[in-house]
PDB file of N, CA and C in Angstrom:
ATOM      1  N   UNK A 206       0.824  -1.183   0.000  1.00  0.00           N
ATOM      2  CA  UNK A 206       0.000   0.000   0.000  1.00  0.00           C
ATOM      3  C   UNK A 206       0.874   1.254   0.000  1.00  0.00           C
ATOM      4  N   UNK A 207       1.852   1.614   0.540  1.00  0.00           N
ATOM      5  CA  UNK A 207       2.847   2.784   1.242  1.00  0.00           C
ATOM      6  C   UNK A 207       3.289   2.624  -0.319  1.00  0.00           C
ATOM      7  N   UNK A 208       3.768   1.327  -1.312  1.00  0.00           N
ATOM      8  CA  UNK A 208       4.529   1.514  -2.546  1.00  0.00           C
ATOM      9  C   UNK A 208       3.187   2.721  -3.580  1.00  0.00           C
ATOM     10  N   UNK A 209       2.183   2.357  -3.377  1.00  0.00           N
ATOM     11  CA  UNK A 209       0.717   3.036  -4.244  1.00  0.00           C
ATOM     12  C   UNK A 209       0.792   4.205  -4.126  1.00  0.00           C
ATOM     13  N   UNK A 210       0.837   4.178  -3.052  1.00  0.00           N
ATOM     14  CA  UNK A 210       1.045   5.619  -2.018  1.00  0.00           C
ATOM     15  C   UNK A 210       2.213   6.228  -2.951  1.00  0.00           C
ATOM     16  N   UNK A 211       3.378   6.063  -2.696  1.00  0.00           N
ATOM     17  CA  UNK A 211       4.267   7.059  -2.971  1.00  0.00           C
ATOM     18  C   UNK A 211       4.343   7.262  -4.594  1.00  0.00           C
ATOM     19  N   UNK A 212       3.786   5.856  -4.980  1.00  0.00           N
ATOM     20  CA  UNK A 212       4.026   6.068  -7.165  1.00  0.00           C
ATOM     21  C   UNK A 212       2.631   7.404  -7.329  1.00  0.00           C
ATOM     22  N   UNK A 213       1.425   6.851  -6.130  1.00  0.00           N
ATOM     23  CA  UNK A 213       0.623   8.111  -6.629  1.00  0.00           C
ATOM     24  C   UNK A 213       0.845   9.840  -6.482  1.00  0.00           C
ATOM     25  N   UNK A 214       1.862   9.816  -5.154  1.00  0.00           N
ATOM     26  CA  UNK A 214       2.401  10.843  -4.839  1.00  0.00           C
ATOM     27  C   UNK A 214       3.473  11.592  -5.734  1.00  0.00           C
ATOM     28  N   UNK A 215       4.320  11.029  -6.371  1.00  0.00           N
ATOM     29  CA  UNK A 215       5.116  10.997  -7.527  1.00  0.00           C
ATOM     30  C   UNK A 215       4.230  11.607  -8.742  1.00  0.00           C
ATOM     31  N   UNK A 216       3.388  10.728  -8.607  1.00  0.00           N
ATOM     32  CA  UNK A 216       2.412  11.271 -10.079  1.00  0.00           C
ATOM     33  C   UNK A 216       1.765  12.470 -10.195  1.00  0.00           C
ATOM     34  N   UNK A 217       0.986  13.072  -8.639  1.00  0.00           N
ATOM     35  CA  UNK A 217       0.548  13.910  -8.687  1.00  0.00           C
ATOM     36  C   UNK A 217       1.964  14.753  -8.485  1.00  0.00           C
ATOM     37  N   UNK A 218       2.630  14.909  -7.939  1.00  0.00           N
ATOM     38  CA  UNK A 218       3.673  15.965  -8.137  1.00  0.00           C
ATOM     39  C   UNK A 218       3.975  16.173  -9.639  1.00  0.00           C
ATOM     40  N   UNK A 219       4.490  15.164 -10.247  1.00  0.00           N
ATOM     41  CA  UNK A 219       4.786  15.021 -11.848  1.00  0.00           C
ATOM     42  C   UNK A 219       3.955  15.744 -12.554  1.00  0.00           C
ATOM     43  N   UNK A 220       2.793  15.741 -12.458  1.00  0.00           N
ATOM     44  CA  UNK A 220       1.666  16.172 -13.094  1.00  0.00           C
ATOM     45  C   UNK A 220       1.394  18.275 -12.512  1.00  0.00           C
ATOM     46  N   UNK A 221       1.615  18.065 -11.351  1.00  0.00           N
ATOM     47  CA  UNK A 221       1.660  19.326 -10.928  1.00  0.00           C
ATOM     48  C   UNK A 221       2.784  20.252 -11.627  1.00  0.00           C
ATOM     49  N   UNK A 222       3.896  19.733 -11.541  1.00  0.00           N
ATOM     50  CA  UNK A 222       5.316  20.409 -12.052  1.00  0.00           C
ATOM     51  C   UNK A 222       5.065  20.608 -13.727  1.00  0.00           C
ATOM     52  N   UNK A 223       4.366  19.807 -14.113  1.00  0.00           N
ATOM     53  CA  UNK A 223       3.853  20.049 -15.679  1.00  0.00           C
ATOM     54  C   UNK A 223       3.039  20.667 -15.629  1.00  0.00           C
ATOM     55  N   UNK A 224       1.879  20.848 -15.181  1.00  0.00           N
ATOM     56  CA  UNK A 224       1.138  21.941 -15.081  1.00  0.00           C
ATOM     57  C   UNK A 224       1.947  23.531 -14.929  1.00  0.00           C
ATOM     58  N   UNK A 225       2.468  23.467 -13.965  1.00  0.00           N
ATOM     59  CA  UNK A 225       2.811  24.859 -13.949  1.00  0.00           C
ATOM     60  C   UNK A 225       3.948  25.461 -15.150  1.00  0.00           C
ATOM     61  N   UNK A 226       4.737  24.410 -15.978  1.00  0.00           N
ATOM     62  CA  UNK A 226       5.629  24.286 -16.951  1.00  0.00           C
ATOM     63  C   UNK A 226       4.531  24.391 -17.897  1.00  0.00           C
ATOM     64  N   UNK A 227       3.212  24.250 -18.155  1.00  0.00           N
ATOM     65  CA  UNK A 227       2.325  24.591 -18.930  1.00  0.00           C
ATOM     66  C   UNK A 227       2.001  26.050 -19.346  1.00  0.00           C
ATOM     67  N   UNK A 228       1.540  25.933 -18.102  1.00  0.00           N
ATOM     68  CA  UNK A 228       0.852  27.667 -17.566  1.00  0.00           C
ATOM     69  C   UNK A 228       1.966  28.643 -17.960  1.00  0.00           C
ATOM     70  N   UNK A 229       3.072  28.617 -17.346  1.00  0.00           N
ATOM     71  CA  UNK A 229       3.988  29.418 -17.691  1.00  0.00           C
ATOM     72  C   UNK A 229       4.668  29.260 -19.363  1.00  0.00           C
ATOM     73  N   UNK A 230       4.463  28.719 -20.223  1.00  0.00           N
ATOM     74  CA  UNK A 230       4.492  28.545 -22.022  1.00  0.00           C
ATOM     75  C   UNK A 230       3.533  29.535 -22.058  1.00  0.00           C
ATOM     76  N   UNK A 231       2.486  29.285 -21.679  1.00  0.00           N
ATOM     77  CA  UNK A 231       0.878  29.721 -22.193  1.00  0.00           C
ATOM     78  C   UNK A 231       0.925  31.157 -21.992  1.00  0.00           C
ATOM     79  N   UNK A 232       1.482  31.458 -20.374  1.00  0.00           N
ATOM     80  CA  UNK A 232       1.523  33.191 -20.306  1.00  0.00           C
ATOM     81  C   UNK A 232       2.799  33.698 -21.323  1.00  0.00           C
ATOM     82  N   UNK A 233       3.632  33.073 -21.285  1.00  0.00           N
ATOM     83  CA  UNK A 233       4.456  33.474 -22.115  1.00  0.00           C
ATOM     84  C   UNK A 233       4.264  33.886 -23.442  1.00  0.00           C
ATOM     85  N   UNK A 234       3.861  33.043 -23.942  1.00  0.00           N
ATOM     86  CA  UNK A 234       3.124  32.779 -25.811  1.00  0.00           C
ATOM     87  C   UNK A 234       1.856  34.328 -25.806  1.00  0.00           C
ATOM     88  N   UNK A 235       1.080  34.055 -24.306  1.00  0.00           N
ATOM     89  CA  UNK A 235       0.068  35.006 -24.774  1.00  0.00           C
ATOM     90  C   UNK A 235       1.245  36.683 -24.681  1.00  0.00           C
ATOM     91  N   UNK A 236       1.892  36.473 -23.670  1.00  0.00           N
ATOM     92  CA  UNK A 236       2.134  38.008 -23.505  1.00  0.00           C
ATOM     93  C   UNK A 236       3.598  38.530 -25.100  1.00  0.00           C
ATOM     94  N   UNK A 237       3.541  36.973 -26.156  1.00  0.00           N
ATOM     95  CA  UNK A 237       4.651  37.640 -27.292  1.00  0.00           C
ATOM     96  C   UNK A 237       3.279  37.534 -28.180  1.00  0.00           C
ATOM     97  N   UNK A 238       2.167  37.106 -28.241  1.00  0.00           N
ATOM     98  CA  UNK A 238       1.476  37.705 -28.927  1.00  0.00           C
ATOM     99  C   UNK A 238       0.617  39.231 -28.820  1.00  0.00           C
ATOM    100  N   UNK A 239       0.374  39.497 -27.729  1.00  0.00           N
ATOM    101  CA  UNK A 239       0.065  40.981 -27.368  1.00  0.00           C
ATOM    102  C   UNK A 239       1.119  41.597 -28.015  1.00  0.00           C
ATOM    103  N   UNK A 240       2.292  41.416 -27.675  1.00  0.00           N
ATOM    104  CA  UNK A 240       3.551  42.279 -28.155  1.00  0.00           C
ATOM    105  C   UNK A 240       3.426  42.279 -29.733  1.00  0.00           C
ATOM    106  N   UNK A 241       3.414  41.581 -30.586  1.00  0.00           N
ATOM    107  CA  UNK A 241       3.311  41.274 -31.950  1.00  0.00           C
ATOM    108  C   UNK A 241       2.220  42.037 -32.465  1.00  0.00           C
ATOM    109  N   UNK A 242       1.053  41.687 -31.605  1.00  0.00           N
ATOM    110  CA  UNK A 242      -0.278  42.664 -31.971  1.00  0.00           C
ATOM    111  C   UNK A 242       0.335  44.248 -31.828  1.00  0.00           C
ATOM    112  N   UNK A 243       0.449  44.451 -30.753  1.00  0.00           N
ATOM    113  CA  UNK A 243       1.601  45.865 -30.568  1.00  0.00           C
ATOM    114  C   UNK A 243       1.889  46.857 -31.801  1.00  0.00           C
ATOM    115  N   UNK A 244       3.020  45.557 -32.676  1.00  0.00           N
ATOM    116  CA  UNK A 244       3.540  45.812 -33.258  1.00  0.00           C
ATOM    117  C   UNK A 244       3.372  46.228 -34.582  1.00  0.00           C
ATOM    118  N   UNK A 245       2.213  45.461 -34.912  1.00  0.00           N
ATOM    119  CA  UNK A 245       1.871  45.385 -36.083  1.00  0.00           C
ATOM    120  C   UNK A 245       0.418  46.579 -36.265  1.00  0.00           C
ATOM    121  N   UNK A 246      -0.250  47.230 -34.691  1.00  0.00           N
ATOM    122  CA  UNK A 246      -0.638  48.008 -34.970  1.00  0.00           C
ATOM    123  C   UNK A 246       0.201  49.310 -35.154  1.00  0.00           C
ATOM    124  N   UNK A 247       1.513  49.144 -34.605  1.00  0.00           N
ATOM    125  CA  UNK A 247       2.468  50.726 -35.298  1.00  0.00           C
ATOM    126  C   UNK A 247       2.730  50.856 -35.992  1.00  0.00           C
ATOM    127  N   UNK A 248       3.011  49.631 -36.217  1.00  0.00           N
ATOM    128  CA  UNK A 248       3.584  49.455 -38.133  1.00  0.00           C
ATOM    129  C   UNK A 248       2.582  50.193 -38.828  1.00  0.00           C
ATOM    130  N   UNK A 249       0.888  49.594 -39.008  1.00  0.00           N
ATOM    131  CA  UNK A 249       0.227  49.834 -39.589  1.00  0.00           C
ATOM    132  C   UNK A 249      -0.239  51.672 -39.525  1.00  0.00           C
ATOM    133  N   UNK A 250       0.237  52.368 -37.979  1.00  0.00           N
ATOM    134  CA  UNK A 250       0.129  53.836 -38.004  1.00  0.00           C
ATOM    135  C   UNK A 250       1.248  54.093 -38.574  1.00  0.00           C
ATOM    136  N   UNK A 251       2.360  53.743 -38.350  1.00  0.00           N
ATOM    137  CA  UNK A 251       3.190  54.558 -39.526  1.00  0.00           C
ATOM    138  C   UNK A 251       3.390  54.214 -40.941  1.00  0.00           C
ATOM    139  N   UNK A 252       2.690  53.422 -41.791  1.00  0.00           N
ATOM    140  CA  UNK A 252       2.045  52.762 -42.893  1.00  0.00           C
ATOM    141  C   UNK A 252       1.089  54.287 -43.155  1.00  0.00           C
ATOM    142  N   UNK A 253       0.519  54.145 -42.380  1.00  0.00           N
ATOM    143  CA  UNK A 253      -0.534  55.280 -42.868  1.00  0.00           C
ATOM    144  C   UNK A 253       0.005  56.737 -43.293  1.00  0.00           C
ATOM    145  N   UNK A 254       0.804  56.920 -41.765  1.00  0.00           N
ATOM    146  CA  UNK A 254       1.527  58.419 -41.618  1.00  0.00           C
ATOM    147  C   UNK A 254       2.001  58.631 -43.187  1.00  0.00           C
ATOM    148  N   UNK A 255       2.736  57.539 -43.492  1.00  0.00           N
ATOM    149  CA  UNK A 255       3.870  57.609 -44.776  1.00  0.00           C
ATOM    150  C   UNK A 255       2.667  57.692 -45.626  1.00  0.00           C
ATOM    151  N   UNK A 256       1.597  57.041 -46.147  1.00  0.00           N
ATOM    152  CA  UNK A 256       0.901  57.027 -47.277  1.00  0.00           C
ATOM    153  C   UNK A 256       0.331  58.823 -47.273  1.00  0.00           C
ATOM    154  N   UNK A 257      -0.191  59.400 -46.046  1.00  0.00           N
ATOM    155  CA  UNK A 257      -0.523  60.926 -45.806  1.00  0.00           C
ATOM    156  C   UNK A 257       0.559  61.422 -46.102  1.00  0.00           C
ATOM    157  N   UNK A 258       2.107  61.473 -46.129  1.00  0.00           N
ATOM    158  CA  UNK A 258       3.004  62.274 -46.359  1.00  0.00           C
ATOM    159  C   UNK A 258       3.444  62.503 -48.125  1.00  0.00           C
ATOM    160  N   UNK A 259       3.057  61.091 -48.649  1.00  0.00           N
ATOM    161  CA  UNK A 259       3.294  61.126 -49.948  1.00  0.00           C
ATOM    162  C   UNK A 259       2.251  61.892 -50.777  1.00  0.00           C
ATOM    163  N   UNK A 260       0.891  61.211 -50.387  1.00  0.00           N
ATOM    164  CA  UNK A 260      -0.221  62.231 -50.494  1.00  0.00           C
ATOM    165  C   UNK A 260       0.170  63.633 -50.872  1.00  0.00           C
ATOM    166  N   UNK A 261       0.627  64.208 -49.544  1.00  0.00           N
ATOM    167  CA  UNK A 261       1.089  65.660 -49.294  1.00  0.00           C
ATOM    168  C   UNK A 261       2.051  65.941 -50.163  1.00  0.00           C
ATOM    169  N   UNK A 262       3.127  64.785 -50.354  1.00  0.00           N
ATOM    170  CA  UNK A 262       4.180  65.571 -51.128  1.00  0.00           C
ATOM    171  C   UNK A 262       3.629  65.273 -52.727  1.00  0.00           C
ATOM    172  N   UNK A 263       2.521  65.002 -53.214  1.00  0.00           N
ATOM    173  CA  UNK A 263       2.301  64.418 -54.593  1.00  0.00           C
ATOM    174  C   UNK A 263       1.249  65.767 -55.126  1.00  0.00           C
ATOM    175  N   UNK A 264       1.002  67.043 -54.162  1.00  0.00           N
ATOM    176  CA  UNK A 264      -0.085  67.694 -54.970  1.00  0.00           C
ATOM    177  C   UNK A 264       0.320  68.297 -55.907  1.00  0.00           C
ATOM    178  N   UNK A 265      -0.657  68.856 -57.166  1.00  0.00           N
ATOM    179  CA  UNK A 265      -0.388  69.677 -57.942  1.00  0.00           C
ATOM    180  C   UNK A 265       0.167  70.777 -57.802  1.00  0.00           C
ATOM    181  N   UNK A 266      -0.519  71.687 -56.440  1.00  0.00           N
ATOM    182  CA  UNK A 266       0.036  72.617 -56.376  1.00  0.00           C
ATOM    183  C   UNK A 266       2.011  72.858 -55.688  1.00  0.00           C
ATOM    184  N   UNK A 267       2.385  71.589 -55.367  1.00  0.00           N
ATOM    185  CA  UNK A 267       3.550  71.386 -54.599  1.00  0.00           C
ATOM    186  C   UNK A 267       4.637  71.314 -55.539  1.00  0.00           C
ATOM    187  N   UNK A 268       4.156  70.399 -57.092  1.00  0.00           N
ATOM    188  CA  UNK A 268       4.864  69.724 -57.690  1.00  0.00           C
ATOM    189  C   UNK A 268       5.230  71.245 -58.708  1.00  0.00           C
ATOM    190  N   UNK A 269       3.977  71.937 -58.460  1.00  0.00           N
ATOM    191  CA  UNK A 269       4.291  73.585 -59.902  1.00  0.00           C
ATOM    192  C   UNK A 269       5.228  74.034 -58.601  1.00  0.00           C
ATOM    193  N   UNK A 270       4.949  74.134 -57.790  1.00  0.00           N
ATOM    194  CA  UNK A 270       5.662  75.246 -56.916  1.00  0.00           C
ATOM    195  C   UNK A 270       6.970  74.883 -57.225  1.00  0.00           C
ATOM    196  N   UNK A 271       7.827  73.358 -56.860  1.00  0.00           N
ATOM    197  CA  UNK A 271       9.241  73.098 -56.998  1.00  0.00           C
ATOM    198  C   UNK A 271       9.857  73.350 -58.496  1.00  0.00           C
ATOM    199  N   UNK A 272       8.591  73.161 -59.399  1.00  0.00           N
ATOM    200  CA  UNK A 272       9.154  72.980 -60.632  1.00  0.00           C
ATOM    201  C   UNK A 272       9.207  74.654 -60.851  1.00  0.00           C
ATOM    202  N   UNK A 273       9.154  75.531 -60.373  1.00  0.00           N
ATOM    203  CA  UNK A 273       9.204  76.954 -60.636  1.00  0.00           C
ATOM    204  C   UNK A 273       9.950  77.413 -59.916  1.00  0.00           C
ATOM    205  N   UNK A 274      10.272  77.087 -58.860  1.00  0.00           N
ATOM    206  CA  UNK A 274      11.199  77.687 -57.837  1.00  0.00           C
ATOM    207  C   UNK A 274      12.541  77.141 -58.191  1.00  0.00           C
ATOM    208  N   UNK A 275      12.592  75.771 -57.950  1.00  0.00           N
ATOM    209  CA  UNK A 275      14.145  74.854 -58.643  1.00  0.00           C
ATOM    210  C   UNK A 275      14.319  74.488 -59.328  1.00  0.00           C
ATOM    211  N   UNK A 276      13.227  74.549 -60.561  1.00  0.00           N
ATOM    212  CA  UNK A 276      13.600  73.867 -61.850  1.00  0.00           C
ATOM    213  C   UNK A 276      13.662  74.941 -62.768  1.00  0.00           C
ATOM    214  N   UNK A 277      13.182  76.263 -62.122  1.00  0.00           N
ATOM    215  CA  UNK A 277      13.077  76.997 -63.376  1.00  0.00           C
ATOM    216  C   UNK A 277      12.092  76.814 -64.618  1.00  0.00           C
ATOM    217  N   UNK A 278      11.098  76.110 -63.988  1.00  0.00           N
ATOM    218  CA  UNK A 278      10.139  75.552 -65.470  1.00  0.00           C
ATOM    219  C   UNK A 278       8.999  77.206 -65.003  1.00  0.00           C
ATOM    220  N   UNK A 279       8.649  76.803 -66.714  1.00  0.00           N
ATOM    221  CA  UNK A 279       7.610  77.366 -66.717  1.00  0.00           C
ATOM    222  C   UNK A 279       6.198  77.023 -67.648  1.00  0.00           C
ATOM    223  N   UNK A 280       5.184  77.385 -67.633  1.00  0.00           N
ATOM    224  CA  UNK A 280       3.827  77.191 -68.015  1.00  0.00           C
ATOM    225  C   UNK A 280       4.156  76.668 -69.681  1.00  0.00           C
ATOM    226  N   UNK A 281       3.706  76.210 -70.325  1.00  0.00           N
ATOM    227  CA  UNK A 281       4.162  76.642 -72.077  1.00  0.00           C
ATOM    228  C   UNK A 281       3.224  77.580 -72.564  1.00  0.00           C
ATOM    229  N   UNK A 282       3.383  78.512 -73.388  1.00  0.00           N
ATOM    230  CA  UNK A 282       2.426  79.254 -73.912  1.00  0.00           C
ATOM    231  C   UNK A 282       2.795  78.931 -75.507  1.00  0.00           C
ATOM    232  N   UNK A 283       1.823  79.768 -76.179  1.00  0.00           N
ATOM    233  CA  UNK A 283       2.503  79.326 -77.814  1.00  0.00           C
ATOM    234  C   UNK A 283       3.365  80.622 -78.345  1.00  0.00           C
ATOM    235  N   UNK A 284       3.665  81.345 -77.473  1.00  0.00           N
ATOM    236  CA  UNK A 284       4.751  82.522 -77.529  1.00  0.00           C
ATOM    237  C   UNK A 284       6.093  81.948 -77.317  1.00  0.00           C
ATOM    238  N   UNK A 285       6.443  80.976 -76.331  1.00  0.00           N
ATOM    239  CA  UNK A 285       7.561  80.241 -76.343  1.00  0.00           C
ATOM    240  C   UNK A 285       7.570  78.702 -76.992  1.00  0.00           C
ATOM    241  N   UNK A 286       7.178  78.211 -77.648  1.00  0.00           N
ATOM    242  CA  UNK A 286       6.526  76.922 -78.311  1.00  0.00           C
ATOM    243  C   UNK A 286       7.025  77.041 -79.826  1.00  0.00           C
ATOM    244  N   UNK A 287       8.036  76.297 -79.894  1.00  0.00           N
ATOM    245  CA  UNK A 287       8.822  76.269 -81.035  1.00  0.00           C
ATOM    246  C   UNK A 287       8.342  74.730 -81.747  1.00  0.00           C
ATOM    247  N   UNK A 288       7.296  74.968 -83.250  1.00  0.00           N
ATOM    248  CA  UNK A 288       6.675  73.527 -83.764  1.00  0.00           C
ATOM    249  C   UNK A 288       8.017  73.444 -84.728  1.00  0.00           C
ATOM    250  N   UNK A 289       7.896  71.961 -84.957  1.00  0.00           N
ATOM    251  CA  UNK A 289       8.893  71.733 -85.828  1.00  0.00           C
ATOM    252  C   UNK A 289       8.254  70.503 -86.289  1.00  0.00           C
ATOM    253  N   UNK A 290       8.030  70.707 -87.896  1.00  0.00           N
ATOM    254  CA  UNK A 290       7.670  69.759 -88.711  1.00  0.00           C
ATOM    255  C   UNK A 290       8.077  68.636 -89.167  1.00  0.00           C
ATOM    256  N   UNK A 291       8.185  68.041 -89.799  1.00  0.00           N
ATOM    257  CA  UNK A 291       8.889  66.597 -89.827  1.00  0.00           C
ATOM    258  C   UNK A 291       8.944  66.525 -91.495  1.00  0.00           C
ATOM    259  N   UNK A 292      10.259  66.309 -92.125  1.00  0.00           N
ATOM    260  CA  UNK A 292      10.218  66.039 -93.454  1.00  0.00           C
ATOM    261  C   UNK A 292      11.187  64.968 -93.535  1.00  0.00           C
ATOM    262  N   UNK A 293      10.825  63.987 -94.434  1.00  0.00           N
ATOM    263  CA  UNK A 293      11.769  62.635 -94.586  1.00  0.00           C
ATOM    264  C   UNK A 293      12.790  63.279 -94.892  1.00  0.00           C
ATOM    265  N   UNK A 294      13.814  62.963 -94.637  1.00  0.00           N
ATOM    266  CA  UNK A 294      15.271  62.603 -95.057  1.00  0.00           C
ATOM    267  C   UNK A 294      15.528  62.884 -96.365  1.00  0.00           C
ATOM    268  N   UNK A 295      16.303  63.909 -97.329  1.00  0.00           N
ATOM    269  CA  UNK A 295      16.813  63.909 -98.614  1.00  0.00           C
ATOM    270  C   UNK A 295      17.825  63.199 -98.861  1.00  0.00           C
ATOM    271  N   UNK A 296      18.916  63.521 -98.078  1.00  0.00           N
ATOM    272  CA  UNK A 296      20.217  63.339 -97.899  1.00  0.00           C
ATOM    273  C   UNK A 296      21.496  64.404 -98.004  1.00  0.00           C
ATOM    274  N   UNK A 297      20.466  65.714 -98.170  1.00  0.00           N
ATOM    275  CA  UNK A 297      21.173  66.649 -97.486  1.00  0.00           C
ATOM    276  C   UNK A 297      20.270  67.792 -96.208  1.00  0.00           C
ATOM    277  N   UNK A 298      20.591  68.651 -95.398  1.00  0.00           N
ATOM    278  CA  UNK A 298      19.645  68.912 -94.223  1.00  0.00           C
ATOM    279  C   UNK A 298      19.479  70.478 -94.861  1.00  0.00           C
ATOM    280  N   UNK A 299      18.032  70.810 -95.532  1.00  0.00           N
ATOM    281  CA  UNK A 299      18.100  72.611 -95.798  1.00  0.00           C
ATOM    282  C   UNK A 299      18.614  73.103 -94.575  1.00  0.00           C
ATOM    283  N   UNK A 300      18.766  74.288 -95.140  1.00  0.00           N
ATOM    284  CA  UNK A 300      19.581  75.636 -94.304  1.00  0.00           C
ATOM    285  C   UNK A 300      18.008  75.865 -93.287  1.00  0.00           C
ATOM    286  N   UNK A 301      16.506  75.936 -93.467  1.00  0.00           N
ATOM    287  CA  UNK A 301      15.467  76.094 -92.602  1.00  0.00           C
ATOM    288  C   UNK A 301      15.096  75.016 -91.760  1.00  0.00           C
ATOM    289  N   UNK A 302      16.112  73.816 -91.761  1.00  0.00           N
ATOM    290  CA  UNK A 302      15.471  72.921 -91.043  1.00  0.00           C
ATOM    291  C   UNK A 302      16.409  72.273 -89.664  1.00  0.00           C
ATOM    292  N   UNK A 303      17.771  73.506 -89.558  1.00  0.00           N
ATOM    293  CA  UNK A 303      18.543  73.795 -88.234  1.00  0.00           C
ATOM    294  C   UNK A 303      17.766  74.578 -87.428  1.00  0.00           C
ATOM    295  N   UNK A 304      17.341  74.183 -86.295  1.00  0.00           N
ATOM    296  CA  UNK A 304      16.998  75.298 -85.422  1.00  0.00           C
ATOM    297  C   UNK A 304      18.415  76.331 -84.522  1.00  0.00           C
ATOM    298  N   UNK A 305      18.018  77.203 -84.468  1.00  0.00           N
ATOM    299  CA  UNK A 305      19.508  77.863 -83.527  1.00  0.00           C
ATOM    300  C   UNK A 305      18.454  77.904 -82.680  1.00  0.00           C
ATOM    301  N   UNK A 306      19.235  78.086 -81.566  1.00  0.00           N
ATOM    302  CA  UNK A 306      18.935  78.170 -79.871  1.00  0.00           C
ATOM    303  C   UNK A 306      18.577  79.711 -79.650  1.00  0.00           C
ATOM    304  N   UNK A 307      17.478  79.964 -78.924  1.00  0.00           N
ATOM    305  CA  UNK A 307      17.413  81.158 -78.538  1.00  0.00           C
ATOM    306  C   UNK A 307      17.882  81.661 -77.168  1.00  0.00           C
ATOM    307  N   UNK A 308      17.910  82.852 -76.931  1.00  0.00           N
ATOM    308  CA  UNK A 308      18.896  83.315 -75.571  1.00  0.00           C
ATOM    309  C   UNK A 308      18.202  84.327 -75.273  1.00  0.00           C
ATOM    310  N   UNK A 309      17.356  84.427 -74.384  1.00  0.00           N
ATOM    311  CA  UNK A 309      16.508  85.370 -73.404  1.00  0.00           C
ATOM    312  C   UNK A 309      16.964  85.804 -72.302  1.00  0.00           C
ATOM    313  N   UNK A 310      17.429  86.972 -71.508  1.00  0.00           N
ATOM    314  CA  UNK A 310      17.911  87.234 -70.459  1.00  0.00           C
ATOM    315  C   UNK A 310      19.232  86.693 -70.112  1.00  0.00           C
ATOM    316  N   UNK A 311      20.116  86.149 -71.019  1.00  0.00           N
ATOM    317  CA  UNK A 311      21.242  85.377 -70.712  1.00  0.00           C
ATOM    318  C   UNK A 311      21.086  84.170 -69.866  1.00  0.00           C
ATOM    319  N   UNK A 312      19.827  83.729 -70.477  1.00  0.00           N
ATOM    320  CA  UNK A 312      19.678  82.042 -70.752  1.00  0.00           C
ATOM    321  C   UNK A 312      18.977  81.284 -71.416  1.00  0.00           C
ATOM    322  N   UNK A 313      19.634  80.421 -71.578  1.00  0.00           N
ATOM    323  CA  UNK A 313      19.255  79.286 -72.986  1.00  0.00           C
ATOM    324  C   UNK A 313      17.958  79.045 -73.126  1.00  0.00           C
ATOM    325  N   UNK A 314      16.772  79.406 -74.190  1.00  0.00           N
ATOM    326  CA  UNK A 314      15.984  78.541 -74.247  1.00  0.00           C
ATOM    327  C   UNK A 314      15.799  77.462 -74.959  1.00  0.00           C
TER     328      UNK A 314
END
């Protein structure tokens, strides 16, 4: 009887010590999935932030502003709008079909 005794005593300890080697996986696992959730909701706010910043940097009015301020561009009108026609190839180039460069304010247009 005392041998029953102690294999059952054994067992329930055994069983106890796994239990708590359980429990403690389980809190563990839950508290790296909170963290992951965490994570993946910042990700997803700064996902956003960035999609609002490109937004911002993509407007019309942003893209004339740089292109006028640092690029020096401007509007086309048909006052500066030089057409140039297209004639096949002779095999020599007329004297009207060189363009020269024009020079406004001491710079190239």
């Amino acid at each position: 009887m005392t041998r029953v005794n102690l294999v059952l005593l054994l067992a329930v300890l055994a069983s106890a010590l796994y239990l708590v080697s359980v429990q403690y996986d389980s809190r563990r696992l839950f508290a790296e999935i909170d963290r992951a959730v965490l994570e993946a909701r910042r990700i997803e706010t700064e996902r956003e932030q960035l999609e609002l910043q490109k937004r911002q940097q993509a407007t019309v009015q942003r893209v004339e502003k740089l292109a006028k301020d640092k690029l020096d561009m401007r509007a086309a009108t048909p006052a500066i709008t030089d057409y140039v026609s297209y004639q096949p190839y002779s095999g020599s180039v007329p004297a009207a079909a060189v363009v020269q460069p024009r020079v406004s304010g001491g710079r190239l247009q």
